[in-house]
mmCIF file of C-alpha atoms in Angstrom:
data_model
loop_
_atom_site.group_PDB
_atom_site.id
_atom_site.type_symbol
_atom_site.label_atom_id
_atom_site.label_comp_id
_atom_site.label_asym_id
_atom_site.label_seq_id
_atom_site.Cartn_x
_atom_site.Cartn_y
_atom_site.Cartn_z
ATOM 1 C CA PRO A 1 -0.091 -0.048 0.038
ATOM 2 C CA VAL A 2 1.200 3.264 -0.821
ATOM 3 C CA PRO A 3 0.503 4.931 2.885
ATOM 4 C CA GLY A 4 3.767 5.091 4.715
ATOM 5 C CA GLN A 5 5.972 4.693 1.691
ATOM 6 C CA VAL A 6 5.711 8.009 -0.455
ATOM 7 C CA PRO A 7 6.285 11.306 1.237
ATOM 8 C CA LEU A 8 3.192 13.679 0.550
ATOM 9 C CA ALA A 9 3.026 17.659 0.916
ATOM 10 C CA GLY A 10 0.326 20.082 0.073
ATOM 11 C CA PHE A 11 0.450 23.903 -0.826
ATOM 12 C CA GLY A 12 -1.558 26.510 0.681
ATOM 13 C CA GLY A 13 -0.968 26.117 4.618
ATOM 14 C CA LEU A 14 -4.508 25.368 4.976
ATOM 15 C CA ASP A 15 -5.667 24.872 8.526
ATOM 16 C CA PHE A 16 -7.169 21.445 7.958
ATOM 17 C CA THR A 17 -3.794 19.816 7.383
ATOM 18 C CA GLU A 18 -2.871 19.913 10.585
ATOM 19 C CA HIS A 19 -5.478 17.732 11.478
ATOM 20 C CA VAL A 20 -5.559 14.966 9.470
ATOM 21 C CA ARG A 21 -3.884 11.478 9.905
ATOM 22 C CA PRO A 22 -0.619 11.669 9.238
ATOM 23 C CA SER A 23 -0.597 15.400 9.461
ATOM 24 C CA LEU A 24 0.231 16.739 5.846
ATOM 25 C CA THR A 25 3.372 18.630 5.432
ATOM 26 C CA THR A 26 2.407 21.707 3.473
ATOM 27 C CA LEU A 27 4.121 25.114 2.127
ATOM 28 C CA ASN A 28 2.497 28.152 3.693
ATOM 29 C CA ILE A 29 1.980 31.121 1.507
ATOM 30 C CA GLU A 30 0.200 34.670 1.875
ATOM 31 C CA GLY A 31 -2.599 33.473 -0.459
ATOM 32 C CA TYR A 32 -4.492 36.999 1.231
ATOM 33 C CA LYS A 33 -1.840 39.266 0.105
ATOM 34 C CA MET A 34 -1.149 37.280 -3.587
ATOM 35 C CA GLY A 35 -5.537 37.450 -4.191
ATOM 36 C CA LEU A 36 -5.369 41.096 -2.939
ATOM 37 C CA GLU A 37 -2.935 42.001 -5.496
ATOM 38 C CA ALA A 38 -4.331 40.331 -8.417
ATOM 39 C CA GLY A 39 -7.997 41.849 -7.423
ATOM 40 C CA ARG A 40 -6.202 44.981 -7.551
ATOM 41 C CA MET A 41 -4.615 44.538 -11.267
ATOM 42 C CA MET A 42 -7.722 42.737 -12.597
ATOM 43 C CA LEU A 43 -9.827 46.166 -11.625
ATOM 44 C CA ALA A 44 -7.745 48.422 -13.059
ATOM 45 C CA ARG A 45 -7.582 46.266 -16.387
ATOM 46 C CA LEU A 46 -11.689 46.381 -16.283
ATOM 47 C CA ASP A 47 -11.053 50.082 -15.902
ATOM 48 C CA GLY A 48 -9.317 50.317 -19.124
ATOM 49 C CA LYS A 49 -5.877 51.556 -17.225
ATOM 50 C CA PRO A 50 -2.443 49.940 -18.296
ATOM 51 C CA VAL A 51 -1.280 47.062 -15.750
ATOM 52 C CA GLU A 52 2.312 46.319 -15.234
ATOM 53 C CA ARG A 53 3.425 42.570 -15.032
ATOM 54 C CA PRO A 54 5.319 43.197 -11.374
ATOM 55 C CA ILE A 55 7.594 40.571 -9.943
ATOM 56 C CA PHE A 56 6.057 39.858 -6.412
ATOM 57 C CA GLU A 57 7.965 38.171 -3.905
ATOM 58 C CA TYR A 58 5.896 36.756 -1.061
ATOM 59 C CA PRO A 59 7.347 34.304 1.920
ATOM 60 C CA ILE A 60 6.953 30.895 1.894
ATOM 61 C CA THR A 61 7.470 28.591 5.187
ATOM 62 C CA LEU A 62 7.750 24.744 5.175
ATOM 63 C CA LEU A 63 5.445 23.094 7.791
ATOM 64 C CA GLU A 64 6.845 19.934 8.086
ATOM 65 C CA ARG A 65 4.599 17.317 9.715
ATOM 66 C CA GLU A 66 3.872 13.324 9.492
ATOM 67 C CA SER A 67 3.247 13.365 5.867
ATOM 68 C CA THR A 68 7.014 13.659 5.007
ATOM 69 C CA GLN A 69 9.026 11.720 8.139
ATOM 70 C CA ARG A 70 10.998 9.245 7.530
ATOM 71 C CA ARG A 71 9.571 5.694 8.638
ATOM 72 C CA THR A 72 11.685 2.732 10.131
ATOM 73 C CA PRO A 73 10.766 -0.744 8.229
#
């Protein structure tokens, strides 16, 4: 069977990942800030304003949990 043999990680840092078993390793991102900036850019485009394609950098945190821990046979 796959459980216990394949490390698994998620993306987004959702709260429920801490409560499933095994707890899910995840990358925590600042999704709210990303969505806010995307919304601003979309509204500007809808208003006919030119929109640059900036490069945004958001901090990412790795939350290591049980789903990626090595298991001893």
